[in-house]
Amino acid sequence: MTPANLAEIVRAAARSVFVDRDLDLSLLPDAVTVERPRNPEHGDYAANLALQLAKRVGTPPRELAAALAAALSAADGISSVEIAGPGFLNIRLDSAAAGALARTVVQAGRAYGHSTHLAGQRLNLEFVSANPTGPVHIGGSRWAAVGDSLARILRAAGADVGTEYYVNDAGAQIDRFANSLLAAVRGEPTPADGYAGAYIADIAGVIAGKHPQVRDLDDDAAWELFRVEGVALMLDEIKSSMAAFGTHFDTFFHEKDLHSRGELDHALTRLRDQGRVVERDGAAWLRTTDFGDDKDRVLRKSSGEWTYFAADCAYYLDKRERGFERIVMMLGADHHGYIGRLRAMAACFGDDPDVTLEILIGQMVNLVREGAPVRMSKRAGTVVTLEDLVEAIGVDAARYALARYSSDSPIDIDVERWTRAKNDNPVFYVQYVAARTANVARNAADVGLHRGEPEAFRPELLDHDKENELLKAIGEFPGVVASAAELREPHRIARYLEELAGAYHRFYDKCRIMPLGDEEITDRHRARLWLNDATRTVIVNGLDLLGVSAPERM
């Protein structure tokens, strides 16, 4: 029985109490919450529904709790209900009801943990969006892991999610990139505002090899060639690094397309129609101060040149016109000041930014080796890249480490910790359970121990304290996924998996799954194999939400 199942039973019991006492059913909440108490002696689950409802219905909390306890005690699967304190309900499940969850999970397979919690929501999730002027740095790596994990979690919760990478290929940074490539192929020093690093020489060499005539072209023609070809090569490399990292994007959206398709003019017209544009000194300004921004923002300069902010407006409108109801943007720590202007921009289009726009800010990431931050990349020169991170600790460890912490907290990734095969390495600790559960299943098959038919499963035999603890942990998974989706916090999945791994290790140490020697195989062995396999199902599903593998052997 999952907490969600129990919550439905509690609500049904409350409804029967309301009917018996002729109480107003409209006062009954649509959803009831049950939680695992910190102290196992207080039962399997606790509910404070009597405390929530007592004042509304004019009944003392303990009196209402007594009525709820009586109704609950008659429900299938409930062993006992005790009233604690001012009116808490401490609920214990019978072994059969608790143990039946193992069969439910195994039969659900990859679907266990999925729900319709966010069904009907259509979201655009934009993340990474690093300029195509160099390799993805370690800060972008964080969003590559967190963003991709969040997309998986949102989809598991029933949301319709489109993932997107915004390619900034129409600004001054692209000009500096082209200048840097041109200087490299000509053997000239890197421009003062240019890009350095071995990758610049690498890309310039590829372009020169493909177009040997480039050295004979005039400056403008050579510059344009390096601009177009350089961005294409760099973007291909970014796409390859994202794919190798397990990060998928449905769309790579190019800024230059906003310009070529006239979408900036379209956005400006729409904002004018909303009455939010004013002309000052020949420039077009958006009155973002109408919605709390610290100053109005220029959209088009008096020279006729568009600003970056105008492209931001056009891009937002494009997403909305593609049918996305909520735009979720994942930005770096240096973009915190953008929140006010972007919210004001959405309001200027006539949207409610609390509904249509969500901005998540990710803090800094450091790669630490031998106690000191790594500051330099062998290839990129001045920044540590995704490639450096993966080379140091591997894809699984990198994704898990980046997703394990709340994105609004800075993190240090210690190379030694994340590469050692010990329990203080969180990804090893969780993956070891994936491997151990698979190994148990293989060994069981070797000695002729099989789960048997589902209808022959005897869940009441899972009555050991450690079995109960593990079952309760398994039952929490759907709720953890739903809350991780709702709160945009993939780290909840990682922390949950570590708790589940601990519960499995304790079960494994106390409850023998395999028969000893010539010992006869019993229904208890089979029941524990169901529980073992249910644990692996949840570990596999949880790691998949983080984009991390669940090995069968380690």
Coordinates of C-alpha atoms in Angstrom, one line a residue:
M1 CA 0.0 0.0 0.0
T2 CA 1.4 3.4 -1.0
P3 CA 0.9 6.6 1.0
A4 CA -1.5 7.7 -1.8
N5 CA -3.6 4.6 -1.4
L6 CA -3.7 5.1 2.3
A7 CA -4.7 8.7 1.9
E8 CA -7.7 7.7 -0.2
I9 CA -8.7 5.2 2.5
V10 CA -8.4 7.9 5.2
R11 CA -10.5 10.3 3.1
A12 CA -13.1 7.6 2.5
A13 CA -13.2 7.0 6.3
A14 CA -13.7 10.7 6.9
R15 CA -16.5 10.8 4.4
S16 CA -18.3 8.0 6.1
V17 CA -17.9 9.9 9.4
F18 CA -19.3 13.1 7.8
V19 CA -22.3 11.2 6.4
D20 CA -23.0 9.5 9.8
R21 CA -22.9 12.8 11.6
D22 CA -24.7 14.7 8.9
L23 CA -21.8 17.1 8.4
D24 CA -21.3 19.3 5.4
L25 CA -19.3 17.2 2.8
S26 CA -18.1 20.4 1.1
L27 CA -15.8 20.9 4.2
L28 CA -14.0 17.7 3.4
P29 CA -10.7 18.4 1.6
D30 CA -10.2 17.0 -1.9
A31 CA -6.9 15.4 -0.9
V32 CA -5.6 14.1 2.4
T33 CA -2.0 13.9 3.5
V34 CA -0.4 11.0 5.4
E35 CA 3.2 11.0 6.4
R36 CA 5.8 8.6 7.8
P37 CA 6.4 9.5 11.5
R38 CA 10.0 10.0 12.5
N39 CA 9.6 7.5 15.3
P40 CA 8.5 4.0 14.0
E41 CA 6.9 3.4 17.4
H42 CA 4.2 5.9 16.4
G43 CA 3.0 3.6 13.6
D44 CA 3.6 3.2 9.9
Y45 CA 1.9 6.5 8.9
A46 CA 0.4 9.5 10.7
A47 CA -2.5 11.8 9.7
N48 CA -3.6 15.1 11.2
L49 CA -6.9 15.3 9.4
A50 CA -8.9 15.6 12.7
L51 CA -6.9 18.6 13.7
Q52 CA -7.6 20.2 10.2
L53 CA -11.3 19.6 10.3
A54 CA -12.2 20.0 14.0
K55 CA -12.7 23.8 13.9
R56 CA -14.6 23.7 10.6
V57 CA -17.1 21.2 11.8
G58 CA -17.3 22.4 15.4
T59 CA -16.2 19.2 17.0
P60 CA -13.3 18.7 19.5
P61 CA -10.3 17.3 17.7
R62 CA -9.9 14.2 19.8
E63 CA -13.6 13.4 19.5
L64 CA -13.4 13.7 15.7
A65 CA -10.2 11.7 15.8
A66 CA -11.9 8.9 17.7
A67 CA -14.7 8.7 15.1
L68 CA -12.1 8.7 12.3
A69 CA -10.1 6.0 14.1
A70 CA -13.2 3.8 14.4
A71 CA -14.0 4.1 10.7
L72 CA -10.4 3.5 9.7
S73 CA -10.0 0.5 11.8
A74 CA -12.8 -1.2 9.8
A75 CA -11.0 -0.7 6.5
D76 CA -9.1 -3.5 4.7
G77 CA -5.4 -3.4 5.3
I78 CA -5.5 -1.4 8.5
S79 CA -4.1 -3.2 11.6
S80 CA -4.7 -0.5 14.1
V81 CA -5.3 3.2 14.6
E82 CA -4.2 5.1 17.7
I83 CA -5.0 8.6 18.8
A84 CA -2.1 10.7 19.9
G85 CA -1.8 14.1 21.5
P86 CA -4.5 16.6 20.5
G87 CA -5.9 14.4 17.7
F88 CA -3.2 12.9 15.6
L89 CA -4.0 9.5 14.0
N90 CA -1.1 6.9 14.1
I91 CA -1.9 4.2 11.6
R92 CA -0.5 0.7 11.3
L93 CA -1.0 -1.5 8.3
D94 CA -1.3 -5.2 8.5
S95 CA 1.5 -7.2 6.9
A96 CA -0.5 -8.4 3.9
A97 CA -1.5 -4.8 3.0
A98 CA 2.0 -3.5 3.5
G99 CA 3.7 -6.4 1.7
A100 CA 1.4 -6.4 -1.3
L101 CA 3.2 -3.3 -2.5
A102 CA 6.2 -5.4 -3.6
R103 CA 4.0 -7.2 -6.1
T104 CA 2.4 -3.9 -7.2
V105 CA 5.8 -2.4 -7.9
V106 CA 7.2 -5.3 -9.8
Q107 CA 4.1 -5.6 -12.0
A108 CA 4.1 -1.8 -12.7
G109 CA 7.8 -2.0 -13.8
R110 CA 9.0 1.2 -15.5
A111 CA 5.6 2.8 -14.9
Y112 CA 6.0 2.8 -11.1
G113 CA 6.5 6.3 -9.9
H114 CA 4.7 7.9 -12.9
S115 CA 1.5 9.8 -12.3
T116 CA -0.9 12.3 -13.9
H117 CA -0.1 14.9 -11.2
L118 CA 0.8 17.5 -13.8
A119 CA -1.4 16.2 -16.6
G120 CA -2.7 19.0 -18.9
Q121 CA 0.3 21.3 -18.3
R122 CA 2.4 22.2 -21.4
L123 CA 5.8 23.6 -20.5
N124 CA 8.8 24.8 -22.4
L125 CA 12.0 24.1 -20.5
E126 CA 15.0 26.0 -21.8
F127 CA 18.4 25.2 -20.3
V128 CA 22.2 25.3 -20.9
S129 CA 21.9 27.7 -24.0
A130 CA 25.6 28.3 -23.9
N131 CA 27.0 30.6 -26.6
P132 CA 28.4 28.6 -29.6
T133 CA 31.7 30.3 -29.0
G134 CA 33.4 27.6 -26.9
P135 CA 32.9 24.3 -25.1
V136 CA 30.2 24.1 -22.4
H137 CA 31.8 25.1 -19.1
I138 CA 31.2 23.4 -15.8
G139 CA 28.4 25.9 -14.9
G140 CA 26.5 24.9 -18.0
S141 CA 27.2 21.3 -17.1
R142 CA 25.0 21.8 -14.0
W143 CA 22.0 22.8 -16.1
A144 CA 22.7 20.0 -18.6
A145 CA 22.3 17.5 -15.7
V146 CA 19.6 19.3 -13.7
G147 CA 17.6 20.4 -16.8
D148 CA 17.5 17.1 -18.4
S149 CA 16.6 15.4 -15.1
L150 CA 13.9 17.9 -14.5
A151 CA 12.4 17.2 -17.9
R152 CA 12.3 13.5 -17.2
I153 CA 10.7 14.1 -13.8
L154 CA 8.1 16.5 -15.2
R155 CA 7.2 14.0 -17.9
A156 CA 6.9 11.2 -15.3
A157 CA 4.4 13.5 -13.5
G158 CA 2.3 13.7 -16.6
A159 CA 3.4 17.1 -18.0
D160 CA 3.9 17.8 -21.7
V161 CA 7.4 19.1 -21.8
G162 CA 9.4 20.6 -24.7
T163 CA 13.1 20.9 -24.0
E164 CA 15.0 23.7 -25.8
Y165 CA 18.5 25.1 -26.3
Y166 CA 18.7 28.7 -27.4
V167 CA 21.6 29.2 -29.8
N168 CA 22.9 32.8 -29.4
D169 CA 24.3 33.1 -32.9
A170 CA 23.4 36.7 -33.8
G171 CA 25.3 38.9 -31.4
A172 CA 28.6 40.6 -30.8
Q173 CA 30.0 37.5 -29.1
I174 CA 29.8 35.8 -32.5
D175 CA 31.8 38.6 -34.1
R176 CA 34.5 38.2 -31.5
F177 CA 34.5 34.5 -32.1
A178 CA 35.0 35.0 -35.8
N179 CA 37.8 37.5 -35.2
S180 CA 39.5 35.0 -32.9
L181 CA 39.4 32.2 -35.5
L182 CA 40.7 34.5 -38.2
A183 CA 43.6 35.6 -36.1
A184 CA 44.4 32.0 -35.3
V185 CA 44.6 30.9 -38.9
R186 CA 46.8 33.9 -39.8
G187 CA 49.1 33.3 -36.8
E188 CA 48.2 36.6 -35.2
P189 CA 47.7 37.2 -31.5
T190 CA 44.2 36.6 -30.0
P191 CA 42.2 39.9 -30.1
A192 CA 42.0 41.7 -26.7
D193 CA 38.2 40.9 -26.5
G194 CA 38.6 37.5 -28.3
Y195 CA 38.5 33.9 -27.2
A196 CA 41.6 31.9 -26.3
G197 CA 42.3 28.2 -25.9
A198 CA 43.4 25.3 -28.0
Y199 CA 39.9 24.8 -29.3
I200 CA 40.1 28.0 -31.3
A201 CA 43.2 26.8 -33.1
D202 CA 41.6 23.4 -33.6
I203 CA 38.4 24.9 -35.2
A204 CA 40.4 27.4 -37.3
G205 CA 42.5 24.5 -38.6
V206 CA 39.5 22.5 -39.6
I207 CA 38.0 25.4 -41.5
A208 CA 41.3 26.2 -43.2
G209 CA 41.7 22.5 -44.2
K210 CA 38.2 22.4 -45.6
H211 CA 38.6 25.8 -47.4
P212 CA 42.3 26.2 -48.3
Q213 CA 41.5 29.3 -50.3
V214 CA 40.5 31.2 -47.1
R215 CA 44.0 32.7 -46.9
D216 CA 43.5 34.4 -50.2
L217 CA 40.1 35.9 -49.4
D218 CA 39.7 39.5 -48.5
D219 CA 39.1 40.3 -44.8
D220 CA 35.3 40.5 -45.1
A221 CA 34.9 37.3 -47.0
A222 CA 37.3 35.4 -44.7
W223 CA 35.6 36.8 -41.7
E224 CA 32.1 35.7 -42.9
L225 CA 33.4 32.2 -43.7
F226 CA 34.9 31.8 -40.2
R227 CA 31.8 33.2 -38.6
V228 CA 29.4 30.8 -40.4
E229 CA 31.6 27.7 -40.4
G230 CA 33.0 28.3 -36.9
V231 CA 29.5 28.6 -35.3
A232 CA 28.4 25.4 -37.1
L233 CA 31.4 23.4 -35.9
M234 CA 31.2 24.7 -32.4
L235 CA 27.5 23.9 -32.2
D236 CA 28.1 20.4 -33.6
E237 CA 30.6 19.9 -30.8
I238 CA 28.2 21.2 -28.2
K239 CA 25.5 18.8 -29.5
S240 CA 27.8 15.9 -29.4
S241 CA 28.9 16.7 -25.8
M242 CA 25.3 17.0 -24.7
A243 CA 24.4 13.7 -26.3
A244 CA 27.4 12.0 -24.8
F245 CA 26.3 13.4 -21.4
G246 CA 22.8 11.9 -21.9
T247 CA 21.2 15.3 -22.3
H248 CA 18.5 15.6 -24.9
F249 CA 16.9 18.7 -26.5
D250 CA 13.8 18.6 -28.6
T251 CA 14.7 21.9 -30.2
F252 CA 17.8 23.9 -30.9
F253 CA 16.4 27.4 -31.5
H254 CA 18.6 29.9 -33.4
E255 CA 18.6 33.5 -32.5
K256 CA 19.4 34.5 -36.0
D257 CA 16.1 32.9 -37.1
L258 CA 14.2 35.5 -35.0
H259 CA 15.9 38.2 -37.1
S260 CA 15.5 36.5 -40.5
R261 CA 11.8 35.7 -39.9
G262 CA 10.9 39.2 -38.8
E263 CA 9.9 38.1 -35.3
L264 CA 11.5 41.1 -33.6
D265 CA 9.2 43.4 -35.6
H266 CA 6.3 41.1 -34.8
A267 CA 7.0 41.3 -31.0
L268 CA 7.4 45.1 -31.2
T269 CA 4.1 45.4 -32.9
R270 CA 2.4 43.2 -30.3
L271 CA 3.9 45.3 -27.5
R272 CA 2.8 48.5 -29.2
D273 CA -0.7 47.0 -29.4
Q274 CA -0.6 46.4 -25.7
G275 CA 0.3 50.1 -25.2
R276 CA 3.6 49.3 -23.6
V277 CA 6.0 50.9 -26.1
V278 CA 7.1 54.6 -26.0
E279 CA 9.4 56.5 -28.4
R280 CA 12.2 58.5 -26.8
D281 CA 15.0 60.2 -28.7
G282 CA 14.4 58.0 -31.7
A283 CA 14.6 54.8 -29.8
A284 CA 11.8 52.3 -28.9
W285 CA 11.5 51.7 -25.2
L286 CA 9.4 49.0 -23.4
R287 CA 7.8 50.4 -20.3
T288 CA 8.8 47.6 -18.0
T289 CA 8.7 50.0 -15.0
D290 CA 4.9 49.6 -15.3
F291 CA 5.4 46.2 -13.8
G292 CA 8.1 46.7 -11.2
D293 CA 11.3 46.7 -13.3
D294 CA 13.9 49.2 -12.0
K295 CA 14.1 51.0 -15.4
D296 CA 12.5 50.9 -18.9
R297 CA 14.3 48.8 -21.5
V298 CA 15.4 49.7 -25.0
L299 CA 14.1 47.5 -27.7
R300 CA 15.4 49.3 -30.8
K301 CA 18.1 51.9 -30.7
S302 CA 17.9 55.2 -32.5
S303 CA 20.3 53.7 -35.1
G304 CA 17.7 51.0 -35.9
E305 CA 19.8 48.3 -34.2
W306 CA 17.9 45.8 -32.1
T307 CA 18.9 45.1 -28.5
Y308 CA 19.5 41.7 -26.9
F309 CA 16.4 42.4 -24.8
A310 CA 14.3 42.7 -28.0
A311 CA 15.4 39.2 -29.0
D312 CA 14.4 38.0 -25.5
C313 CA 10.9 39.5 -26.1
A314 CA 10.6 37.9 -29.5
Y315 CA 11.8 34.6 -28.2
Y316 CA 9.3 34.6 -25.4
L317 CA 6.5 35.5 -27.7
D318 CA 7.6 32.7 -30.1
K319 CA 7.3 30.1 -27.4
R320 CA 3.9 31.3 -26.3
E321 CA 2.7 31.3 -29.9
R322 CA 3.9 27.7 -30.2
G323 CA 1.4 26.8 -27.6
F324 CA 3.5 26.6 -24.4
E325 CA 1.5 27.7 -21.4
R326 CA 4.4 28.0 -19.1
I327 CA 8.0 29.1 -20.0
V328 CA 10.6 27.7 -17.7
M329 CA 14.1 29.2 -18.0
M330 CA 17.2 27.9 -16.3
L331 CA 19.8 30.7 -15.9
G332 CA 23.2 31.0 -14.3
A333 CA 24.0 32.9 -11.1
D334 CA 25.1 35.9 -13.1
H335 CA 21.6 36.3 -14.5
H336 CA 19.8 37.0 -11.2
G337 CA 19.2 40.6 -12.2
Y338 CA 17.3 39.4 -15.3
I339 CA 14.4 38.1 -13.3
G340 CA 12.6 41.4 -12.8
R341 CA 12.9 42.6 -16.4
L342 CA 11.8 39.2 -17.8
R343 CA 8.7 39.1 -15.5
A344 CA 7.9 42.7 -16.5
M345 CA 8.3 41.7 -20.2
A346 CA 5.8 38.9 -19.8
A347 CA 3.3 41.3 -18.2
C348 CA 3.9 43.8 -21.0
F349 CA 2.6 41.1 -23.4
G350 CA -0.6 40.8 -21.3
D351 CA 0.5 37.6 -19.6
D352 CA 0.5 36.9 -15.8
P353 CA 4.2 36.1 -15.2
D354 CA 3.1 34.1 -12.1
V355 CA 1.4 31.7 -14.6
T356 CA 3.4 31.9 -17.8
L357 CA 7.0 32.4 -16.7
E358 CA 9.2 30.6 -14.3
I359 CA 12.9 31.4 -13.8
L360 CA 15.3 29.1 -12.0
I361 CA 18.8 30.3 -11.0
G362 CA 21.7 27.9 -10.7
Q363 CA 24.7 28.7 -8.5
M364 CA 28.4 28.1 -9.2
V365 CA 30.1 24.7 -9.5
N366 CA 33.7 24.0 -8.6
L367 CA 35.7 20.9 -9.6
V368 CA 38.0 20.2 -6.6
R369 CA 41.1 18.0 -6.8
E370 CA 43.3 17.3 -3.8
G371 CA 41.5 20.0 -1.8
A372 CA 41.9 22.8 -4.3
P373 CA 39.6 24.1 -7.0
V374 CA 40.7 23.3 -10.6
R375 CA 40.9 26.6 -12.4
M376 CA 42.2 25.8 -15.9
S377 CA 41.1 23.5 -18.7
K378 CA 43.6 21.8 -20.9
R379 CA 41.6 22.7 -24.0
A380 CA 39.5 25.7 -23.2
G381 CA 42.3 27.6 -21.4
T382 CA 40.5 29.7 -18.8
V383 CA 37.4 27.7 -17.8
V384 CA 36.8 24.1 -16.6
T385 CA 34.5 22.4 -19.1
L386 CA 32.0 19.6 -19.2
E387 CA 34.6 17.5 -21.0
D388 CA 37.0 18.1 -18.1
L389 CA 34.4 17.1 -15.5
V390 CA 33.5 13.9 -17.4
E391 CA 37.1 13.0 -17.8
A392 CA 37.7 13.4 -14.1
I393 CA 34.7 11.5 -12.7
G394 CA 32.7 9.9 -15.5
V395 CA 29.2 10.7 -16.8
D396 CA 27.2 8.9 -14.1
A397 CA 29.0 10.5 -11.2
A398 CA 28.9 13.9 -12.9
R399 CA 25.2 13.8 -13.5
Y400 CA 24.4 12.5 -10.1
A401 CA 26.7 15.0 -8.4
L402 CA 25.3 17.9 -10.3
A403 CA 21.6 16.9 -9.7
R404 CA 22.1 15.9 -6.0
Y405 CA 22.1 19.4 -4.6
S406 CA 19.5 22.1 -4.8
S407 CA 20.4 24.2 -7.8
D408 CA 20.3 27.4 -5.7
S409 CA 23.3 26.2 -3.7
P410 CA 26.9 26.4 -4.9
I411 CA 28.6 23.0 -4.9
D412 CA 32.2 21.6 -4.9
I413 CA 32.7 18.3 -6.7
D414 CA 35.6 16.5 -5.1
V415 CA 37.2 14.2 -7.6
E416 CA 38.6 11.8 -5.0
R417 CA 35.2 11.4 -3.4
W418 CA 33.2 10.9 -6.6
T419 CA 35.6 8.3 -8.0
R420 CA 36.2 6.0 -5.1
A421 CA 34.2 2.7 -4.7
K422 CA 33.1 3.4 -1.1
N423 CA 29.8 4.2 0.6
D424 CA 30.7 7.8 1.1
N425 CA 30.4 8.2 -2.7
P426 CA 26.6 8.7 -3.1
V427 CA 26.4 7.4 -6.7
F428 CA 28.4 4.3 -5.8
Y429 CA 26.2 3.7 -2.8
V430 CA 23.0 3.8 -4.9
Q431 CA 24.4 2.0 -7.9
Y432 CA 25.7 -0.8 -5.6
V433 CA 22.1 -1.6 -4.7
A434 CA 21.2 -1.7 -8.3
A435 CA 24.0 -4.3 -8.9
R436 CA 23.3 -6.2 -5.7
T437 CA 19.6 -6.6 -6.3
A438 CA 20.4 -7.8 -9.9
N439 CA 23.0 -10.2 -8.4
V440 CA 20.5 -11.6 -5.9
A441 CA 18.0 -12.3 -8.8
R442 CA 20.7 -14.1 -10.8
N443 CA 21.8 -16.2 -7.8
A444 CA 18.2 -17.0 -7.0
A445 CA 17.6 -18.3 -10.5
D446 CA 20.7 -20.4 -10.3
V447 CA 19.3 -22.3 -7.2
G448 CA 15.8 -22.6 -8.6
L449 CA 14.3 -19.8 -6.5
H450 CA 11.7 -17.8 -8.5
R451 CA 9.1 -15.3 -7.4
G452 CA 6.3 -17.6 -8.7
E453 CA 2.9 -16.5 -10.0
P454 CA 1.6 -13.2 -8.7
E455 CA -1.5 -14.8 -7.2
A456 CA 0.7 -17.2 -5.2
F457 CA 2.6 -14.3 -3.6
R458 CA 2.1 -14.2 0.2
P459 CA 2.7 -10.6 1.3
E460 CA 1.8 -11.3 4.9
L461 CA 5.2 -13.1 5.2
L462 CA 7.0 -9.8 4.9
D463 CA 6.6 -9.1 8.5
H464 CA 10.1 -8.3 9.7
D465 CA 10.8 -4.7 10.9
K466 CA 13.4 -4.2 8.2
E467 CA 11.0 -5.5 5.5
N468 CA 8.4 -3.1 6.7
E469 CA 10.9 -0.2 6.7
L470 CA 12.0 -1.1 3.1
L471 CA 8.3 -1.4 2.0
K472 CA 7.5 2.1 3.4
A473 CA 10.6 3.6 1.6
I474 CA 9.5 2.0 -1.7
G475 CA 6.0 3.4 -1.2
E476 CA 7.3 6.9 -0.9
F477 CA 8.7 7.0 -4.5
P478 CA 5.6 8.2 -6.4
G479 CA 5.1 11.1 -3.9
V480 CA 8.8 12.0 -4.1
V481 CA 8.6 12.1 -7.9
A482 CA 5.4 14.3 -7.8
S483 CA 7.0 16.7 -5.3
A484 CA 10.2 16.9 -7.3
A485 CA 8.2 17.8 -10.4
E486 CA 6.0 20.3 -8.6
L487 CA 8.9 22.1 -6.8
R488 CA 11.4 21.7 -9.8
E489 CA 13.9 19.9 -7.5
P490 CA 15.6 16.8 -9.0
H491 CA 17.8 16.6 -5.9
R492 CA 14.8 15.1 -4.0
I493 CA 15.1 12.0 -6.2
A494 CA 18.8 11.6 -5.5
R495 CA 18.4 12.0 -1.7
Y496 CA 15.4 9.6 -1.7
L497 CA 17.5 7.0 -3.6
E498 CA 20.2 7.2 -0.9
E499 CA 17.6 6.6 1.8
L500 CA 16.1 3.7 -0.1
A501 CA 19.6 2.2 -0.6
G502 CA 20.1 2.4 3.1
A503 CA 16.8 0.7 3.8
Y504 CA 17.7 -2.1 1.4
H505 CA 21.2 -2.6 2.9
R506 CA 19.6 -3.0 6.4
F507 CA 17.0 -5.4 5.0
Y508 CA 19.7 -7.4 3.2
D509 CA 21.7 -7.7 6.4
K510 CA 18.8 -8.9 8.6
C511 CA 16.6 -10.9 6.2
R512 CA 18.1 -13.8 4.2
I513 CA 16.6 -14.0 0.7
M514 CA 18.5 -17.1 -0.5
P515 CA 18.1 -20.6 1.1
L516 CA 21.1 -21.9 2.9
G517 CA 22.7 -25.0 1.6
D518 CA 20.1 -27.7 1.1
E519 CA 17.4 -25.7 2.9
E520 CA 14.0 -26.0 1.3
I521 CA 12.8 -23.0 -0.7
T522 CA 9.8 -21.6 1.1
D523 CA 7.2 -18.9 0.4
R524 CA 9.1 -16.6 2.6
H525 CA 12.1 -16.8 0.3
R526 CA 9.8 -16.1 -2.6
A527 CA 8.2 -13.1 -0.8
R528 CA 11.6 -11.6 -0.1
L529 CA 12.6 -12.1 -3.7
W530 CA 9.6 -10.1 -4.7
L531 CA 10.8 -7.4 -2.3
N532 CA 14.3 -7.5 -3.7
D533 CA 13.0 -7.1 -7.2
A534 CA 10.7 -4.3 -6.2
T535 CA 13.6 -2.5 -4.8
R536 CA 15.6 -2.8 -8.0
T537 CA 12.6 -1.6 -10.0
V538 CA 12.5 1.6 -7.9
I539 CA 16.3 2.1 -8.0
V540 CA 16.3 1.7 -11.8
N541 CA 13.4 4.1 -12.3
G542 CA 14.8 6.7 -9.9
L543 CA 18.3 6.6 -11.5
D544 CA 16.7 6.9 -14.9
L545 CA 15.0 10.1 -13.9
L546 CA 18.5 11.4 -13.1
G547 CA 19.9 10.1 -16.4
V548 CA 22.2 7.7 -14.5
S549 CA 22.7 4.0 -15.3
A550 CA 21.6 1.2 -13.0
P551 CA 24.4 -1.4 -13.5
E552 CA 23.6 -5.1 -13.1
R553 CA 27.2 -5.8 -12.1
M554 CA 29.9 -3.8 -10.3

